Coordinates of C-alpha atoms in Angstrom, one line a residue:
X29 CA -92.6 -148.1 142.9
X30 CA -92.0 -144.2 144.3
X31 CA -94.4 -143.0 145.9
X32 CA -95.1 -139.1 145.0
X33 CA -95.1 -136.8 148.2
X34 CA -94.9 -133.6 145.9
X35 CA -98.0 -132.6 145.2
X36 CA -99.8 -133.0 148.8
X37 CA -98.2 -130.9 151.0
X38 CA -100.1 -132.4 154.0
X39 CA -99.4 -135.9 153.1
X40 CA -96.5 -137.6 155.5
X41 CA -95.2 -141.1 155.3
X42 CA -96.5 -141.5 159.0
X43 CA -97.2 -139.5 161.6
X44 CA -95.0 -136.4 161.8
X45 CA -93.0 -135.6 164.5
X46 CA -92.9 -132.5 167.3
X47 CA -89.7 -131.4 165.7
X48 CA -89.6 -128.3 164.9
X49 CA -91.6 -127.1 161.9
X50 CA -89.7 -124.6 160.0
X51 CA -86.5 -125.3 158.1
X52 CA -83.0 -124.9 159.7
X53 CA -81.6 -123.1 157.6
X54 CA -83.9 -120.2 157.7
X55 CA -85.8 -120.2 154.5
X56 CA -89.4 -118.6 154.7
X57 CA -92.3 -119.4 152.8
X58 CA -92.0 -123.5 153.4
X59 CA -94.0 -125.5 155.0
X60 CA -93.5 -129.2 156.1
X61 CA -94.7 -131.9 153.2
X62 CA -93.4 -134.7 154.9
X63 CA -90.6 -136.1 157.4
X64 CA -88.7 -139.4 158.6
X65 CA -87.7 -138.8 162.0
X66 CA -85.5 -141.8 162.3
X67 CA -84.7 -143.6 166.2
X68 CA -86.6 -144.8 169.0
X69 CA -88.4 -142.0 169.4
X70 CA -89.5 -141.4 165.5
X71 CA -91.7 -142.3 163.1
X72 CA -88.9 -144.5 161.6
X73 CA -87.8 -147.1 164.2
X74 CA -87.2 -150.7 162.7
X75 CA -86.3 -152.7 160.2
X76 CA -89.9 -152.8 159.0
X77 CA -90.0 -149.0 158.7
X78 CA -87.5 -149.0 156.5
X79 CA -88.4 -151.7 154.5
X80 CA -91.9 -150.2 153.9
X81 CA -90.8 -146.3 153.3
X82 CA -86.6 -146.8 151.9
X83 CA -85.2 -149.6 149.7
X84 CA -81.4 -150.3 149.1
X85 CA -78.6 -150.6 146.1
X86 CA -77.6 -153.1 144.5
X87 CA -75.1 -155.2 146.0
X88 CA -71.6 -153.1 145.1
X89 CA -70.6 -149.6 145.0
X90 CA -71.4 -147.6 142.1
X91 CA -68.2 -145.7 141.6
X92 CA -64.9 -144.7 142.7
X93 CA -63.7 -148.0 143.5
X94 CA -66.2 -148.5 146.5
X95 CA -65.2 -151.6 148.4
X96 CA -68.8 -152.1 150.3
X97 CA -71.3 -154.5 149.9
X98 CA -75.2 -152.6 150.5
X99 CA -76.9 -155.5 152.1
X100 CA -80.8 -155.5 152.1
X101 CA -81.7 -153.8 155.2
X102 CA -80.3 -155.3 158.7
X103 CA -79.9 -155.0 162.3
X104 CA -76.0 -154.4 161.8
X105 CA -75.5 -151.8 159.0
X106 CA -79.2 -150.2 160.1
X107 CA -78.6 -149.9 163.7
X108 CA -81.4 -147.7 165.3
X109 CA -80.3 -145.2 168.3
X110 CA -82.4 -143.5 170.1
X111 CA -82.9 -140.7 168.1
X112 CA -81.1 -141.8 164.8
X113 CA -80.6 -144.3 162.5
X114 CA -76.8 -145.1 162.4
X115 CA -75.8 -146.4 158.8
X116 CA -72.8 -148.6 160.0
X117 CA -69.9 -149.8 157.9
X118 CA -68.3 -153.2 159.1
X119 CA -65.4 -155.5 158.1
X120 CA -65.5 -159.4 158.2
X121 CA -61.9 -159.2 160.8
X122 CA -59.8 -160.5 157.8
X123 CA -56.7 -158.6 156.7
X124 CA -58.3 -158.1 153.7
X125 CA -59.3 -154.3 153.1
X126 CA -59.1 -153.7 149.4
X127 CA -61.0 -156.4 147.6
X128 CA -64.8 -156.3 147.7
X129 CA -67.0 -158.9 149.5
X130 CA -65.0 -157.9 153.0
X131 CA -66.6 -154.7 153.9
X132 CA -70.2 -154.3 154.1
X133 CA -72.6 -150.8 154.8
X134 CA -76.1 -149.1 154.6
X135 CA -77.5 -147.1 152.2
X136 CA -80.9 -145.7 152.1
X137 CA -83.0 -145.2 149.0
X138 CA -86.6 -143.1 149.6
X139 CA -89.5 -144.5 148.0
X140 CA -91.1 -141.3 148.1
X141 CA -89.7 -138.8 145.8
X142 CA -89.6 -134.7 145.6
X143 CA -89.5 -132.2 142.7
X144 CA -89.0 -128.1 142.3
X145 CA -90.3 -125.9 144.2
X146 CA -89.1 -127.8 147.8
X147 CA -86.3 -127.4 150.1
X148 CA -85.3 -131.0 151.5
X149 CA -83.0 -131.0 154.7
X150 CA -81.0 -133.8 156.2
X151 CA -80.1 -133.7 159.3
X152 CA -76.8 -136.1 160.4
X153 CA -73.5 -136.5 161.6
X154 CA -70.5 -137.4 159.6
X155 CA -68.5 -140.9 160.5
X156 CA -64.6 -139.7 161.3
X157 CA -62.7 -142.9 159.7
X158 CA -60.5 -142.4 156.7
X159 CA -61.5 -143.9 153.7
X160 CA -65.6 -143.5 154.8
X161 CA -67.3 -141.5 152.1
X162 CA -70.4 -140.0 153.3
X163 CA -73.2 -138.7 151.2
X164 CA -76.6 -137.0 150.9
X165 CA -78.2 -136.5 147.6
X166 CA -81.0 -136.3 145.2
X167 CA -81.1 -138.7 141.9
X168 CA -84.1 -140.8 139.7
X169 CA -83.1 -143.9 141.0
X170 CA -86.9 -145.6 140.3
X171 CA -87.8 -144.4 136.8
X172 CA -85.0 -146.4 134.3
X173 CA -84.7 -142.9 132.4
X174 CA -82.7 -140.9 134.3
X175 CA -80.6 -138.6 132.3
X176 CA -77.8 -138.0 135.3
X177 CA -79.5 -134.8 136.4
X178 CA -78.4 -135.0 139.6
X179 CA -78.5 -132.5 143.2
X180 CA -75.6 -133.4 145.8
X181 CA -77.0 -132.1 149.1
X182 CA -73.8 -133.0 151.1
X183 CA -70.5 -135.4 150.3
X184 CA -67.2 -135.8 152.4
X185 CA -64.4 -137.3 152.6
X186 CA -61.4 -137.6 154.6
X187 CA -58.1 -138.3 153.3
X188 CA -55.6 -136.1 155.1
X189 CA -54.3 -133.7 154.8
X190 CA -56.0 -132.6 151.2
X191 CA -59.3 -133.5 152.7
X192 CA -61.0 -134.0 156.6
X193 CA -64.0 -134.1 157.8
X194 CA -64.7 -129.9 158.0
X195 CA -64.7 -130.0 154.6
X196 CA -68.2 -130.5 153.0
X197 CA -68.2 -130.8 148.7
X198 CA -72.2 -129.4 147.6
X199 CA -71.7 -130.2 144.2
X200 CA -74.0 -130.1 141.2
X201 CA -74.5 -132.4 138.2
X202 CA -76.1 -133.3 134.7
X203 CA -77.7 -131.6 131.5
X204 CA -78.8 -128.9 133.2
X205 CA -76.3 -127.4 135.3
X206 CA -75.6 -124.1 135.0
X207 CA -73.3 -120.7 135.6
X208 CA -72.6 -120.1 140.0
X209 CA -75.0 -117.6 140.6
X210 CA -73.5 -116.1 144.2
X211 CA -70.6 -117.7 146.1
X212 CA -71.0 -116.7 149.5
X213 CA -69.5 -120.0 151.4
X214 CA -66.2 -119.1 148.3
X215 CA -66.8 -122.6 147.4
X216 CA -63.6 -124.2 145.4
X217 CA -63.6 -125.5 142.1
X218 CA -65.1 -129.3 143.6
X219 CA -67.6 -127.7 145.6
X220 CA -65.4 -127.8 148.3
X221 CA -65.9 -125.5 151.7
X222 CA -65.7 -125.4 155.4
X223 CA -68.6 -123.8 156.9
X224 CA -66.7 -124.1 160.6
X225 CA -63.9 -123.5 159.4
X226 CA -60.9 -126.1 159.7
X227 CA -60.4 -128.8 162.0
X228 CA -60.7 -128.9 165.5
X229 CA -64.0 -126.3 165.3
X230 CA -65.3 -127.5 161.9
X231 CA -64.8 -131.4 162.8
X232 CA -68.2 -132.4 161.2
X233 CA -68.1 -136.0 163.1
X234 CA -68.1 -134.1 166.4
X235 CA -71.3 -132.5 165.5
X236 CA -75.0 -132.4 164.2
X237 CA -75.8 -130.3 161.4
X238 CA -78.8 -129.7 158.9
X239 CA -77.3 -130.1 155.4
X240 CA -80.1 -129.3 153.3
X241 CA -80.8 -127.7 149.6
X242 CA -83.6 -125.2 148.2
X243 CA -84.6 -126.7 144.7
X244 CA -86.1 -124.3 142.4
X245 CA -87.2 -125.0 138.8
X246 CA -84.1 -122.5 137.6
X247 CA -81.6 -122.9 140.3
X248 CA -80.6 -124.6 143.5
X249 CA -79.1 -123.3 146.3
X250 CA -77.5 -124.9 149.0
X251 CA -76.9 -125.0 153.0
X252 CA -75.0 -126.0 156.0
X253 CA -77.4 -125.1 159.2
X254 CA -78.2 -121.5 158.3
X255 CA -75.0 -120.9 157.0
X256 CA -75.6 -120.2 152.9
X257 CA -72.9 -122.5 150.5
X258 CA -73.7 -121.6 146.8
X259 CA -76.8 -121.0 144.2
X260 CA -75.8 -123.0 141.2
X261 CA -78.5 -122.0 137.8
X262 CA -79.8 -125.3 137.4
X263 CA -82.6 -127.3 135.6
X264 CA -83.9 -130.8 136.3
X265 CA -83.9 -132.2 132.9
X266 CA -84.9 -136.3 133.9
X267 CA -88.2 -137.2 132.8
X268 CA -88.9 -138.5 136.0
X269 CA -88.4 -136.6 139.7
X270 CA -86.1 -137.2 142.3
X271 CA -85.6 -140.0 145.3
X272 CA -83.6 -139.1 148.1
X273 CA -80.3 -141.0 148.9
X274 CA -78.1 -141.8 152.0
X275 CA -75.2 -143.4 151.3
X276 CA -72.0 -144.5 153.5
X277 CA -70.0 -145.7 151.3
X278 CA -66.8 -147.2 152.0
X279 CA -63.5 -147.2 149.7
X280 CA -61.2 -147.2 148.5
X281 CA -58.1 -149.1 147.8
X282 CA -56.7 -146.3 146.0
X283 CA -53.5 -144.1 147.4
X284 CA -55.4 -140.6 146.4
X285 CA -59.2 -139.6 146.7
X286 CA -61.0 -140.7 148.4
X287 CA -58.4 -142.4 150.7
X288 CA -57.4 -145.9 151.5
X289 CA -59.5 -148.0 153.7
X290 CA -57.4 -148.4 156.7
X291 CA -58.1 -151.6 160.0
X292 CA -58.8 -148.2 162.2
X293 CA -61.3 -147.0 160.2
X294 CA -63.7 -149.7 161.9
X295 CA -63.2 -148.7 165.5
X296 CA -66.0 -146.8 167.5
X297 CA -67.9 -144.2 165.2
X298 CA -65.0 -144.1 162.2
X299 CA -67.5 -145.8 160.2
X300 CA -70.7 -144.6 162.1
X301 CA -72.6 -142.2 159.7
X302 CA -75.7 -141.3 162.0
X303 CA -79.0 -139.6 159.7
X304 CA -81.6 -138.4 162.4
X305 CA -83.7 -136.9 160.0
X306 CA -84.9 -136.3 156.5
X307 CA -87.4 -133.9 155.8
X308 CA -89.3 -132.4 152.5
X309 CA -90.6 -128.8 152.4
X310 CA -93.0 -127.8 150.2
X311 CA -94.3 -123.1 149.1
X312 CA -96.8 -122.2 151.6
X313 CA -100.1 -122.7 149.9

């Protein structure tokens, strides 16, 4: 069952880290509720540690023709660095790269879950490999009611040249989305923007940043490092409150969005999407 981590602000799935205690993106007014500090060097540093805090999908993609199998958690699609937990897609070395049961991948599901007022912040770096979709959000995934409220902190994908990986898509969904509030980041009509700008600078593989959201009870608004995205008028209308999900997601077969899976894809980091940390900020009390 979730655990709730919303309404103790002190309480922390283990011991927090000595990272550093404010959010990146320069909100005030927050203070830490809890944090997974994932790698050697965490409080999330083995198989166990994830089996205890995160669980997993079910065994195929949801959507979107995904091609992956999510495997219950294991020392080759949750490979621990030392200061990250790399979320690794692989391919059984057939030719075979558009029929399930070939490619598999990590996912991570929190048992704890979050609700308005908090900021939650992710902190990661995308995989570079076409056909690897990348994605942080927020969703009821423990609850059987969920009404598809739904808050995407962070998705990518890169299928040149419509999309690459300095494009970030901070998207909104469900009942109670609302009118765009303010625009700064001049997000397109997907939630598409590039906070660096296009490739080489805004290569998001070549780089760590803090994707993160502020979720308030009316509106959410949302964040690349300190760099400001979109506020979105938005209401949680689930019954239930929100788990936080990693996903690498590999697919598809398909010639348009989100690209084809292609044999290159699974060379070095292509299919590497590295999460170093998650962490849940909760109004100053």
């Amino acid at each position: 069952s979730a655990k709730n981590f919303t309404s103790s602000p002190r309480q922390s799935p283990s011991k927090p880290s000595l990272m550093m205690q404010r959010p990146v993106c320069g909100v005030t007014g927050y203070e830490l509720a809890f944090e997974y500090a994932f790698g050697v060097g965490g409080n999330v540093r083995s198989i166990a540690d994830l089996n205890r805090l995160f669980t997993y999908d079910a065994l195929w993609g949801r959507i979107n023709d995904e091609l992956q199998t999510f495997k219950p958690f294991n020392a080759e699609n949750h490979v621990f660095e030392l200061d990250c937990l790399a979320l690794t897609g692989r391919h059984d070395a057939t030719a075979n790269y558009t029929e399930y049961g070939h490619i598999t991948s990590g996912a991570l599901l929190s048992r704890a879950i979050c609700a308005a007022p908090c900021l939650v912040e992710i902190v990661a770096k995308l995989p570079a490999g076409r056909g690897v979709w990348p994605s942080l959000w927020l969703y009821d995934t423990h609850s059987g009611k969920h009404d598809a409220s739904e808050i995407d902190i962070m998705e990518s994908q890169n299928n040149p040249p419509k999309e690459d990986r300095s494009m970030i898509f901070q998207n909104d969904h469900g009942p109670g989305l609302g009118e765009m509030l303010s625009n700064p980041g001049r997000l397109g009509t997907w939630g598409d923007w590039r906070p660096y700008g296009p490739l080489p600078a805004g290569d998001m593989s070549a780089r760590w940043a803090a994707y993160s959201v502020l979720w308030l009870p009316d509106r959410v608004t949302k964040y690349v490092d300190d760099k400001e995205a979109v506020t979105r008028a938005f209401r949680w209308t689930g019954p239930e409150a929100a788990n936080i999900l990693a996903y690498n997601s590999i697919g598809s077969s398909r010639l348009d969005w989100p690209g084809p899976v292609l044999p290159q894809t699974f060379t070095g980091d292509n299919a590497v999407f590295r999460i170093r940390s998650i962490r849940v900020f909760k109004p100053v009390r």
